[in-house]
Amino acid sequence: MLEYSYPLFRPPAEANNLILQVTLGCSYNNCSFCSMYKTKNYEVRELEDVFKEIDTLAHHYPNATKIFLADGDALSLPCEQLLILLDKLNSTFTKLRRVSTYASTQNILGKSNKELELLCKSKLNLFYYGIETGSDVVLKKITKSVNQAEIITSLTKATDAGVKISATVILGIGGSKYSDLHVQETAKIINATKVNYLSTLQLGIEEEAKENFYRYFDDFTMADDEQILSEQKRFLELLEPTNKIIFRSNHASNALHLAGTLPKDRDRLVQELKMALDVGKSAFVPNYFRGF
Ligand code: SF4
């Protein structure tokens, strides 16, 4: 129906929703661990072309309630342009309830509070946000170009504007050496902000990204599944969020699938991790069911 530009990524939670590509690639495209958009140049699509695709989607799915704006960070668009796009979506899909996008620290900090409020009122009300780690040491080594304070400020700014946040943290991103620092500093972010959803993925580095990754992270040693689950257990033990967080660790990369609500289920999740670690490898998701 639509001629998408590939590769095309969307969060697992958007599997049943409409996807509209309004930008191509990632405006930053420089995190050393990430090869998602390395084959694509960042590009802003012509509004006229996007509007035609909205009409095509509306013809087939007039009752759509949720739309995901791709690619890597549609929030990189200026607020005025996003508002024009959201106007069109709201007038075309009369049952629309939610528009979502990947959003980076830089994207959010580049918008004023008022702009974020306007976007949220126009139903751009969910951001998928890759925290990855809260450690400034590790953030530098993975060339993320942001620091912990900026992550906290941006998340707070978005939630104050009414936007919901679905955040991801990457287990193993600090390797063995910085594992403790990674969990301690990342937990500080979760405890200081009000993310609504939290997922933990397990680090996997594509072959083509390895050279660049190790260039900046020369003391990195990949943690094995036991170390990763131990890291996840320490991370959960440190979480004391002041709001309710839907927690999931059920990505294809995860050695153990977990689900619960924080802080209510924290101790039960820690216990599940402890039991899996006591049993060892046979309790983990087998490698042939895993992917990154
Ligand atoms: S992790 Fe996100 S911000 Fe970083 S290069 Fe990949 S898509 Fe872009």
PDB file of C-alpha atoms and ligand atoms in Angstrom:
ATOM      1  CA  MET A   1       0.000   0.000   0.000  1.00  0.00           C
ATOM      2  CA  LEU A   2       2.674   2.537   1.055  1.00  0.00           C
ATOM      3  CA  GLU A   3       6.129   2.348  -0.436  1.00  0.00           C
ATOM      4  CA  TYR A   4       8.223   2.484   2.693  1.00  0.00           C
ATOM      5  CA  SER A   5      11.895   3.362   2.666  1.00  0.00           C
ATOM      6  CA  TYR A   6      13.766   0.452   4.267  1.00  0.00           C
ATOM      7  CA  PRO A   7      15.151  -0.386   6.752  1.00  0.00           C
ATOM      8  CA  LEU A   8      12.079   0.539   8.755  1.00  0.00           C
ATOM      9  CA  PHE A   9      11.979   0.184  12.539  1.00  0.00           C
ATOM     10  CA  ARG A  10       9.150   0.605  15.000  1.00  0.00           C
ATOM     11  CA  PRO A  11       8.768  -0.219  18.691  1.00  0.00           C
ATOM     12  CA  PRO A  12       7.225  -3.653  19.371  1.00  0.00           C
ATOM     13  CA  ALA A  13       4.237  -1.944  21.026  1.00  0.00           C
ATOM     14  CA  GLU A  14       3.384  -0.314  17.674  1.00  0.00           C
ATOM     15  CA  ALA A  15       3.068  -3.637  15.824  1.00  0.00           C
ATOM     16  CA  ASN A  16      -0.675  -3.224  15.223  1.00  0.00           C
ATOM     17  CA  ASN A  17      -0.664   0.508  14.519  1.00  0.00           C
ATOM     18  CA  LEU A  18      -0.212   2.604  11.392  1.00  0.00           C
ATOM     19  CA  ILE A  19       3.317   3.700  10.547  1.00  0.00           C
ATOM     20  CA  LEU A  20       3.951   6.930   8.710  1.00  0.00           C
ATOM     21  CA  GLN A  21       7.475   7.883   7.653  1.00  0.00           C
ATOM     22  CA  VAL A  22       7.859  11.624   8.034  1.00  0.00           C
ATOM     23  CA  THR A  23      11.650  11.673   8.303  1.00  0.00           C
ATOM     24  CA  LEU A  24      14.138   9.104   7.064  1.00  0.00           C
ATOM     25  CA  GLY A  25      17.047   7.831   9.122  1.00  0.00           C
ATOM     26  CA  CYS A  26      18.246   9.421  12.346  1.00  0.00           C
ATOM     27  CA  SER A  27      19.199  13.100  12.675  1.00  0.00           C
ATOM     28  CA  TYR A  28      22.113  12.154  14.954  1.00  0.00           C
ATOM     29  CA  ASN A  29      23.085   8.689  13.650  1.00  0.00           C
ATOM     30  CA  ASN A  30      26.287   8.607  15.650  1.00  0.00           C
ATOM     31  CA  CYS A  31      25.784   6.316  18.654  1.00  0.00           C
ATOM     32  CA  SER A  32      28.623   3.827  18.348  1.00  0.00           C
ATOM     33  CA  PHE A  33      26.576   0.739  19.291  1.00  0.00           C
ATOM     34  CA  CYS A  34      23.740   1.450  16.858  1.00  0.00           C
ATOM     35  CA  SER A  35      23.652   0.394  13.226  1.00  0.00           C
ATOM     36  CA  MET A  36      19.921   0.893  12.653  1.00  0.00           C
ATOM     37  CA  TYR A  37      20.177   3.740  10.156  1.00  0.00           C
ATOM     38  CA  LYS A  38      23.786   3.506   9.033  1.00  0.00           C
ATOM     39  CA  THR A  39      22.638   2.758   5.467  1.00  0.00           C
ATOM     40  CA  LYS A  40      20.362   5.798   5.344  1.00  0.00           C
ATOM     41  CA  ASN A  41      20.989   9.523   5.223  1.00  0.00           C
ATOM     42  CA  TYR A  42      18.795  11.664   7.418  1.00  0.00           C
ATOM     43  CA  GLU A  43      16.128  13.343   5.353  1.00  0.00           C
ATOM     44  CA  VAL A  44      12.931  15.296   5.963  1.00  0.00           C
ATOM     45  CA  ARG A  45      10.223  14.045   3.660  1.00  0.00           C
ATOM     46  CA  GLU A  46       8.138  16.466   1.603  1.00  0.00           C
ATOM     47  CA  LEU A  47       4.920  17.286   3.440  1.00  0.00           C
ATOM     48  CA  GLU A  48       2.981  16.884   0.203  1.00  0.00           C
ATOM     49  CA  ASP A  49       4.186  13.257  -0.146  1.00  0.00           C
ATOM     50  CA  VAL A  50       3.401  12.527   3.498  1.00  0.00           C
ATOM     51  CA  PHE A  51      -0.112  13.996   3.109  1.00  0.00           C
ATOM     52  CA  LYS A  52      -0.752  11.715   0.114  1.00  0.00           C
ATOM     53  CA  GLU A  53       0.255   8.730   2.243  1.00  0.00           C
ATOM     54  CA  ILE A  54      -2.041   9.877   5.057  1.00  0.00           C
ATOM     55  CA  ASP A  55      -4.940   9.907   2.573  1.00  0.00           C
ATOM     56  CA  THR A  56      -3.990   6.428   1.354  1.00  0.00           C
ATOM     57  CA  LEU A  57      -3.833   5.101   4.914  1.00  0.00           C
ATOM     58  CA  ALA A  58      -7.168   6.753   5.740  1.00  0.00           C
ATOM     59  CA  HIS A  59      -8.776   5.077   2.752  1.00  0.00           C
ATOM     60  CA  HIS A  60      -7.804   1.643   4.095  1.00  0.00           C
ATOM     61  CA  TYR A  61      -7.901   2.316   7.859  1.00  0.00           C
ATOM     62  CA  PRO A  62     -10.379   5.145   8.477  1.00  0.00           C
ATOM     63  CA  ASN A  63     -10.912   4.105  12.103  1.00  0.00           C
ATOM     64  CA  ALA A  64      -7.242   4.029  13.114  1.00  0.00           C
ATOM     65  CA  THR A  65      -6.665   5.234  16.667  1.00  0.00           C
ATOM     66  CA  LYS A  66      -2.863   5.067  16.938  1.00  0.00           C
ATOM     67  CA  ILE A  67      -0.134   6.183  14.553  1.00  0.00           C
ATOM     68  CA  PHE A  68       3.639   5.888  14.871  1.00  0.00           C
ATOM     69  CA  LEU A  69       5.792   8.527  13.154  1.00  0.00           C
ATOM     70  CA  ALA A  70       9.001   7.026  11.749  1.00  0.00           C
ATOM     71  CA  ASP A  71      11.980   6.905  11.222  1.00  0.00           C
ATOM     72  CA  GLY A  72      14.539   7.353  13.979  1.00  0.00           C
ATOM     73  CA  ASP A  73      13.446  10.660  15.427  1.00  0.00           C
ATOM     74  CA  ALA A  74      10.518  12.417  13.784  1.00  0.00           C
ATOM     75  CA  LEU A  75      10.657  14.797  16.742  1.00  0.00           C
ATOM     76  CA  SER A  76      13.673  16.334  14.994  1.00  0.00           C
ATOM     77  CA  LEU A  77      11.155  18.235  12.825  1.00  0.00           C
ATOM     78  CA  PRO A  78      10.431  21.830  13.817  1.00  0.00           C
ATOM     79  CA  CYS A  79       7.344  22.250  15.974  1.00  0.00           C
ATOM     80  CA  GLU A  80       5.414  24.206  13.275  1.00  0.00           C
ATOM     81  CA  GLN A  81       5.879  21.381  10.787  1.00  0.00           C
ATOM     82  CA  LEU A  82       4.824  18.751  13.311  1.00  0.00           C
ATOM     83  CA  LEU A  83       1.705  20.769  14.163  1.00  0.00           C
ATOM     84  CA  ILE A  84       0.711  20.969  10.474  1.00  0.00           C
ATOM     85  CA  LEU A  85       1.180  17.219  10.216  1.00  0.00           C
ATOM     86  CA  LEU A  86      -0.786  16.557  13.408  1.00  0.00           C
ATOM     87  CA  ASP A  87      -3.622  18.815  12.204  1.00  0.00           C
ATOM     88  CA  LYS A  88      -3.858  16.740   9.063  1.00  0.00           C
ATOM     89  CA  LEU A  89      -3.810  13.470  11.053  1.00  0.00           C
ATOM     90  CA  ASN A  90      -6.461  14.696  13.501  1.00  0.00           C
ATOM     91  CA  SER A  91      -8.786  15.914  10.771  1.00  0.00           C
ATOM     92  CA  THR A  92      -8.316  12.753   8.698  1.00  0.00           C
ATOM     93  CA  PHE A  93      -8.541  10.124  11.442  1.00  0.00           C
ATOM     94  CA  THR A  94     -11.452  11.262  13.593  1.00  0.00           C
ATOM     95  CA  LYS A  95     -10.916   8.460  16.131  1.00  0.00           C
ATOM     96  CA  LEU A  96      -7.214   9.191  16.594  1.00  0.00           C
ATOM     97  CA  ARG A  97      -6.121   8.931  20.232  1.00  0.00           C
ATOM     98  CA  ARG A  98      -2.351   8.644  20.114  1.00  0.00           C
ATOM     99  CA  VAL A  99       0.529   9.661  17.908  1.00  0.00           C
ATOM    100  CA  SER A 100       3.969   8.460  18.948  1.00  0.00           C
ATOM    101  CA  THR A 101       7.569   8.774  17.815  1.00  0.00           C
ATOM    102  CA  TYR A 102      11.112   7.937  18.807  1.00  0.00           C
ATOM    103  CA  ALA A 103      12.527  10.977  20.589  1.00  0.00           C
ATOM    104  CA  SER A 104      16.068  11.824  21.602  1.00  0.00           C
ATOM    105  CA  THR A 105      17.381  13.989  24.410  1.00  0.00           C
ATOM    106  CA  GLN A 106      18.464  16.561  21.823  1.00  0.00           C
ATOM    107  CA  ASN A 107      15.039  16.569  20.113  1.00  0.00           C
ATOM    108  CA  ILE A 108      13.249  17.306  23.386  1.00  0.00           C
ATOM    109  CA  LEU A 109      15.743  19.898  24.614  1.00  0.00           C
ATOM    110  CA  GLY A 110      15.398  21.620  21.234  1.00  0.00           C
ATOM    111  CA  LYS A 111      11.692  22.266  21.871  1.00  0.00           C
ATOM    112  CA  SER A 112      10.304  24.814  24.299  1.00  0.00           C
ATOM    113  CA  ASN A 113       7.919  23.766  27.092  1.00  0.00           C
ATOM    114  CA  LYS A 114       5.109  25.507  25.239  1.00  0.00           C
ATOM    115  CA  GLU A 115       5.915  23.652  22.013  1.00  0.00           C
ATOM    116  CA  LEU A 116       5.889  20.287  23.757  1.00  0.00           C
ATOM    117  CA  GLU A 117       2.537  21.156  25.328  1.00  0.00           C
ATOM    118  CA  LEU A 118       1.094  22.128  21.937  1.00  0.00           C
ATOM    119  CA  LEU A 119       2.341  18.900  20.376  1.00  0.00           C
ATOM    120  CA  CYS A 120       0.888  16.858  23.215  1.00  0.00           C
ATOM    121  CA  LYS A 121      -2.478  18.630  22.906  1.00  0.00           C
ATOM    122  CA  SER A 122      -2.407  17.699  19.217  1.00  0.00           C
ATOM    123  CA  LYS A 123      -2.070  14.065  20.373  1.00  0.00           C
ATOM    124  CA  LEU A 124       1.666  13.558  19.904  1.00  0.00           C
ATOM    125  CA  ASN A 125       1.516  12.162  23.388  1.00  0.00           C
ATOM    126  CA  LEU A 126       3.965   9.251  23.566  1.00  0.00           C
ATOM    127  CA  PHE A 127       7.751   9.364  23.098  1.00  0.00           C
ATOM    128  CA  TYR A 128       9.911   6.244  22.801  1.00  0.00           C
ATOM    129  CA  TYR A 129      13.159   7.278  24.425  1.00  0.00           C
ATOM    130  CA  GLY A 130      16.450   5.380  24.522  1.00  0.00           C
ATOM    131  CA  ILE A 131      18.100   6.192  27.836  1.00  0.00           C
ATOM    132  CA  GLU A 132      20.590   3.339  27.245  1.00  0.00           C
ATOM    133  CA  THR A 133      22.580   4.264  30.379  1.00  0.00           C
ATOM    134  CA  GLY A 134      22.686   6.991  32.986  1.00  0.00           C
ATOM    135  CA  SER A 135      26.441   6.837  33.446  1.00  0.00           C
ATOM    136  CA  ASP A 136      28.263   9.850  32.015  1.00  0.00           C
ATOM    137  CA  VAL A 137      31.384   7.701  31.617  1.00  0.00           C
ATOM    138  CA  VAL A 138      29.531   5.108  29.538  1.00  0.00           C
ATOM    139  CA  LEU A 139      27.487   7.715  27.636  1.00  0.00           C
ATOM    140  CA  LYS A 140      30.760   9.224  26.474  1.00  0.00           C
ATOM    141  CA  LYS A 141      32.177   5.854  25.487  1.00  0.00           C
ATOM    142  CA  ILE A 142      29.115   5.027  23.370  1.00  0.00           C
ATOM    143  CA  THR A 143      29.316   8.505  21.758  1.00  0.00           C
ATOM    144  CA  LYS A 144      25.756   9.391  22.700  1.00  0.00           C
ATOM    145  CA  SER A 145      26.630  13.113  22.994  1.00  0.00           C
ATOM    146  CA  VAL A 146      24.377  13.664  25.994  1.00  0.00           C
ATOM    147  CA  ASN A 147      24.894  13.435  29.742  1.00  0.00           C
ATOM    148  CA  GLN A 148      22.819  12.271  32.692  1.00  0.00           C
ATOM    149  CA  ALA A 149      21.692  15.787  33.655  1.00  0.00           C
ATOM    150  CA  GLU A 150      20.448  16.429  30.109  1.00  0.00           C
ATOM    151  CA  ILE A 151      18.580  13.118  30.063  1.00  0.00           C
ATOM    152  CA  ILE A 152      16.831  13.959  33.343  1.00  0.00           C
ATOM    153  CA  THR A 153      16.008  17.494  32.174  1.00  0.00           C
ATOM    154  CA  SER A 154      14.592  16.302  28.854  1.00  0.00           C
ATOM    155  CA  LEU A 155      12.478  13.532  30.398  1.00  0.00           C
ATOM    156  CA  THR A 156      11.110  15.926  33.012  1.00  0.00           C
ATOM    157  CA  LYS A 157      10.355  18.508  30.361  1.00  0.00           C
ATOM    158  CA  ALA A 158       8.376  15.987  28.289  1.00  0.00           C
ATOM    159  CA  THR A 159       6.382  14.611  31.216  1.00  0.00           C
ATOM    160  CA  ASP A 160       5.638  18.121  32.499  1.00  0.00           C
ATOM    161  CA  ALA A 161       4.130  18.828  29.077  1.00  0.00           C
ATOM    162  CA  GLY A 162       1.871  15.785  29.473  1.00  0.00           C
ATOM    163  CA  VAL A 163       3.771  13.437  27.138  1.00  0.00           C
ATOM    164  CA  LYS A 164       4.077   9.804  28.214  1.00  0.00           C
ATOM    165  CA  ILE A 165       7.514   8.219  28.055  1.00  0.00           C
ATOM    166  CA  SER A 166       8.396   4.678  27.081  1.00  0.00           C
ATOM    167  CA  ALA A 167      12.078   4.359  27.983  1.00  0.00           C
ATOM    168  CA  THR A 168      14.646   1.693  27.185  1.00  0.00           C
ATOM    169  CA  VAL A 169      17.804   0.797  29.058  1.00  0.00           C
ATOM    170  CA  ILE A 170      20.465  -1.448  27.530  1.00  0.00           C
ATOM    171  CA  LEU A 171      21.755  -4.179  29.813  1.00  0.00           C
ATOM    172  CA  GLY A 172      25.457  -4.833  29.303  1.00  0.00           C
ATOM    173  CA  ILE A 173      26.174  -1.467  27.643  1.00  0.00           C
ATOM    174  CA  GLY A 174      28.895  -0.741  30.215  1.00  0.00           C
ATOM    175  CA  GLY A 175      30.498  -4.145  29.700  1.00  0.00           C
ATOM    176  CA  SER A 176      31.883  -5.958  32.739  1.00  0.00           C
ATOM    177  CA  LYS A 177      34.055  -3.065  33.911  1.00  0.00           C
ATOM    178  CA  TYR A 178      31.358  -0.390  34.184  1.00  0.00           C
ATOM    179  CA  SER A 179      28.411  -2.609  35.070  1.00  0.00           C
ATOM    180  CA  ASP A 180      27.990  -1.225  38.605  1.00  0.00           C
ATOM    181  CA  LEU A 181      28.348   2.354  37.456  1.00  0.00           C
ATOM    182  CA  HIS A 182      25.838   1.705  34.669  1.00  0.00           C
ATOM    183  CA  VAL A 183      23.124   0.369  36.988  1.00  0.00           C
ATOM    184  CA  GLN A 184      23.701   2.914  39.756  1.00  0.00           C
ATOM    185  CA  GLU A 185      23.607   5.931  37.458  1.00  0.00           C
ATOM    186  CA  THR A 186      20.736   4.606  35.339  1.00  0.00           C
ATOM    187  CA  ALA A 187      18.621   3.921  38.424  1.00  0.00           C
ATOM    188  CA  LYS A 188      19.166   7.556  39.441  1.00  0.00           C
ATOM    189  CA  ILE A 189      17.469   8.663  36.219  1.00  0.00           C
ATOM    190  CA  ILE A 190      14.481   6.377  36.689  1.00  0.00           C
ATOM    191  CA  ASN A 191      14.089   7.472  40.308  1.00  0.00           C
ATOM    192  CA  ALA A 192      14.404  11.176  39.446  1.00  0.00           C
ATOM    193  CA  THR A 193      11.914  11.168  36.546  1.00  0.00           C
ATOM    194  CA  LYS A 194       8.442   9.816  35.828  1.00  0.00           C
ATOM    195  CA  VAL A 195       8.741   7.470  32.864  1.00  0.00           C
ATOM    196  CA  ASN A 196       5.549   5.507  32.253  1.00  0.00           C
ATOM    197  CA  TYR A 197       7.005   2.412  30.619  1.00  0.00           C
ATOM    198  CA  LEU A 198      10.457   0.913  31.051  1.00  0.00           C
ATOM    199  CA  SER A 199      12.062  -1.862  29.016  1.00  0.00           C
ATOM    200  CA  THR A 200      15.460  -3.428  29.452  1.00  0.00           C
ATOM    201  CA  LEU A 201      17.084  -4.817  26.319  1.00  0.00           C
ATOM    202  CA  GLN A 202      20.295  -6.802  26.152  1.00  0.00           C
ATOM    203  CA  LEU A 203      23.230  -5.364  24.234  1.00  0.00           C
ATOM    204  CA  GLY A 204      24.044  -6.826  20.849  1.00  0.00           C
ATOM    205  CA  ILE A 205      26.498  -5.173  18.486  1.00  0.00           C
ATOM    206  CA  GLU A 206      26.123  -5.828  14.785  1.00  0.00           C
ATOM    207  CA  GLU A 207      29.317  -6.977  13.059  1.00  0.00           C
ATOM    208  CA  GLU A 208      29.572  -3.784  10.994  1.00  0.00           C
ATOM    209  CA  ALA A 209      29.352  -1.564  14.106  1.00  0.00           C
ATOM    210  CA  LYS A 210      32.034  -3.373  16.118  1.00  0.00           C
ATOM    211  CA  GLU A 211      35.106  -1.537  14.839  1.00  0.00           C
ATOM    212  CA  ASN A 212      33.634   1.865  15.582  1.00  0.00           C
ATOM    213  CA  PHE A 213      32.246   0.724  18.929  1.00  0.00           C
ATOM    214  CA  TYR A 214      35.606  -0.570  20.236  1.00  0.00           C
ATOM    215  CA  ARG A 215      37.432   2.497  18.924  1.00  0.00           C
ATOM    216  CA  TYR A 216      35.675   4.645  21.510  1.00  0.00           C
ATOM    217  CA  PHE A 217      35.204   1.936  24.166  1.00  0.00           C
ATOM    218  CA  ASP A 218      38.636   0.295  24.204  1.00  0.00           C
ATOM    219  CA  ASP A 219      38.241  -1.238  27.683  1.00  0.00           C
ATOM    220  CA  PHE A 220      34.899  -2.881  26.880  1.00  0.00           C
ATOM    221  CA  THR A 221      34.430  -6.573  27.613  1.00  0.00           C
ATOM    222  CA  MET A 222      31.102  -8.132  26.664  1.00  0.00           C
ATOM    223  CA  ALA A 223      29.216  -9.489  29.680  1.00  0.00           C
ATOM    224  CA  ASP A 224      27.731 -12.990  29.434  1.00  0.00           C
ATOM    225  CA  ASP A 225      24.099 -13.835  30.224  1.00  0.00           C
ATOM    226  CA  GLU A 226      24.780 -14.545  33.910  1.00  0.00           C
ATOM    227  CA  GLN A 227      26.523 -11.188  34.329  1.00  0.00           C
ATOM    228  CA  ILE A 228      23.744  -9.430  32.445  1.00  0.00           C
ATOM    229  CA  LEU A 229      21.015 -10.942  34.631  1.00  0.00           C
ATOM    230  CA  SER A 230      22.994 -10.131  37.747  1.00  0.00           C
ATOM    231  CA  GLU A 231      23.281  -6.554  36.447  1.00  0.00           C
ATOM    232  CA  GLN A 232      19.538  -6.448  35.840  1.00  0.00           C
ATOM    233  CA  LYS A 233      18.890  -7.721  39.361  1.00  0.00           C
ATOM    234  CA  ARG A 234      21.102  -4.985  40.865  1.00  0.00           C
ATOM    235  CA  PHE A 235      19.382  -2.410  38.668  1.00  0.00           C
ATOM    236  CA  LEU A 236      15.896  -3.435  39.782  1.00  0.00           C
ATOM    237  CA  GLU A 237      16.974  -3.482  43.433  1.00  0.00           C
ATOM    238  CA  LEU A 238      17.949   0.190  43.099  1.00  0.00           C
ATOM    239  CA  LEU A 239      14.664   1.311  41.554  1.00  0.00           C
ATOM    240  CA  GLU A 240      12.421   3.397  43.782  1.00  0.00           C
ATOM    241  CA  PRO A 241      10.195   5.249  41.337  1.00  0.00           C
ATOM    242  CA  THR A 242       7.683   7.711  42.718  1.00  0.00           C
ATOM    243  CA  ASN A 243       5.178   6.863  39.969  1.00  0.00           C
ATOM    244  CA  LYS A 244       3.750   3.664  38.517  1.00  0.00           C
ATOM    245  CA  ILE A 245       5.945   2.179  35.771  1.00  0.00           C
ATOM    246  CA  ILE A 246       4.947  -0.667  33.468  1.00  0.00           C
ATOM    247  CA  PHE A 247       8.130  -2.739  33.278  1.00  0.00           C
ATOM    248  CA  ARG A 248       8.939  -5.182  30.480  1.00  0.00           C
ATOM    249  CA  SER A 249      12.008  -7.187  29.663  1.00  0.00           C
ATOM    250  CA  ASN A 250      10.633  -9.322  26.865  1.00  0.00           C
ATOM    251  CA  HIS A 251      12.620  -8.218  23.833  1.00  0.00           C
ATOM    252  CA  ALA A 252      14.054 -10.934  21.577  1.00  0.00           C
ATOM    253  CA  SER A 253      17.478 -10.095  23.031  1.00  0.00           C
ATOM    254  CA  ASN A 254      16.584 -10.847  26.648  1.00  0.00           C
ATOM    255  CA  ALA A 255      17.953 -13.971  28.353  1.00  0.00           C
ATOM    256  CA  LEU A 256      14.994 -13.952  30.721  1.00  0.00           C
ATOM    257  CA  HIS A 257      11.543 -12.533  30.094  1.00  0.00           C
ATOM    258  CA  LEU A 258      10.103 -10.428  32.887  1.00  0.00           C
ATOM    259  CA  ALA A 259       6.978  -8.313  33.242  1.00  0.00           C
ATOM    260  CA  GLY A 260       5.473  -6.352  36.085  1.00  0.00           C
ATOM    261  CA  THR A 261       4.559  -2.988  37.496  1.00  0.00           C
ATOM    262  CA  LEU A 262       7.028  -0.926  39.502  1.00  0.00           C
ATOM    263  CA  PRO A 263       7.468  -0.331  42.338  1.00  0.00           C
ATOM    264  CA  LYS A 264       4.772  -2.884  43.309  1.00  0.00           C
ATOM    265  CA  ASP A 265       6.376  -5.939  41.651  1.00  0.00           C
ATOM    266  CA  ARG A 266       9.999  -5.028  42.126  1.00  0.00           C
ATOM    267  CA  ASP A 267      10.762  -7.631  44.790  1.00  0.00           C
ATOM    268  CA  ARG A 268       8.984 -10.374  42.828  1.00  0.00           C
ATOM    269  CA  LEU A 269      11.010  -9.501  39.684  1.00  0.00           C
ATOM    270  CA  VAL A 270      14.236  -9.537  41.694  1.00  0.00           C
ATOM    271  CA  GLN A 271      13.257 -12.930  43.078  1.00  0.00           C
ATOM    272  CA  GLU A 272      12.610 -14.288  39.561  1.00  0.00           C
ATOM    273  CA  LEU A 273      16.061 -13.126  38.518  1.00  0.00           C
ATOM    274  CA  LYS A 274      17.634 -14.667  41.600  1.00  0.00           C
ATOM    275  CA  MET A 275      15.942 -18.002  40.938  1.00  0.00           C
ATOM    276  CA  ALA A 276      17.047 -18.013  37.274  1.00  0.00           C
ATOM    277  CA  LEU A 277      20.613 -17.187  38.311  1.00  0.00           C
ATOM    278  CA  ASP A 278      20.550 -20.009  40.899  1.00  0.00           C
ATOM    279  CA  VAL A 279      19.402 -22.507  38.243  1.00  0.00           C
ATOM    280  CA  GLY A 280      21.816 -21.206  35.602  1.00  0.00           C
ATOM    281  CA  LYS A 281      21.772 -21.430  31.805  1.00  0.00           C
ATOM    282  CA  SER A 282      18.949 -23.965  31.555  1.00  0.00           C
ATOM    283  CA  ALA A 283      16.567 -21.307  32.966  1.00  0.00           C
ATOM    284  CA  PHE A 284      17.511 -18.771  30.267  1.00  0.00           C
ATOM    285  CA  VAL A 285      15.848 -18.276  26.880  1.00  0.00           C
ATOM    286  CA  PRO A 286      17.872 -20.471  24.473  1.00  0.00           C
ATOM    287  CA  ASN A 287      20.085 -18.617  21.993  1.00  0.00           C
ATOM    288  CA  TYR A 288      18.187 -19.940  18.974  1.00  0.00           C
ATOM    289  CA  PHE A 289      15.092 -18.008  20.140  1.00  0.00           C
ATOM    290  CA  ARG A 290      17.066 -14.800  20.618  1.00  0.00           C
ATOM    291  CA  GLY A 291      17.873 -11.855  18.377  1.00  0.00           C
ATOM    292  CA  PHE A 292      18.973  -8.256  18.652  1.00  0.00           C
TER     293      PHE A 292
HETATM  294  S1  SF4 B   1      20.570   4.939  19.097  1.00  0.00           S
HETATM  295 FE1  SF4 B   1      18.927   6.307  18.374  1.00  0.00          FE
HETATM  296  S2  SF4 B   1      19.885   8.359  18.402  1.00  0.00           S
HETATM  297 FE2  SF4 B   1      21.565   6.885  18.467  1.00  0.00          FE
HETATM  298  S3  SF4 B   1      22.170   6.570  16.320  1.00  0.00           S
HETATM  299 FE3  SF4 B   1      20.678   4.958  16.827  1.00  0.00          FE
HETATM  300  S4  SF4 B   1      18.690   5.767  16.203  1.00  0.00           S
HETATM  301 FE4  SF4 B   1      20.111   7.517  16.309  1.00  0.00          FE
END
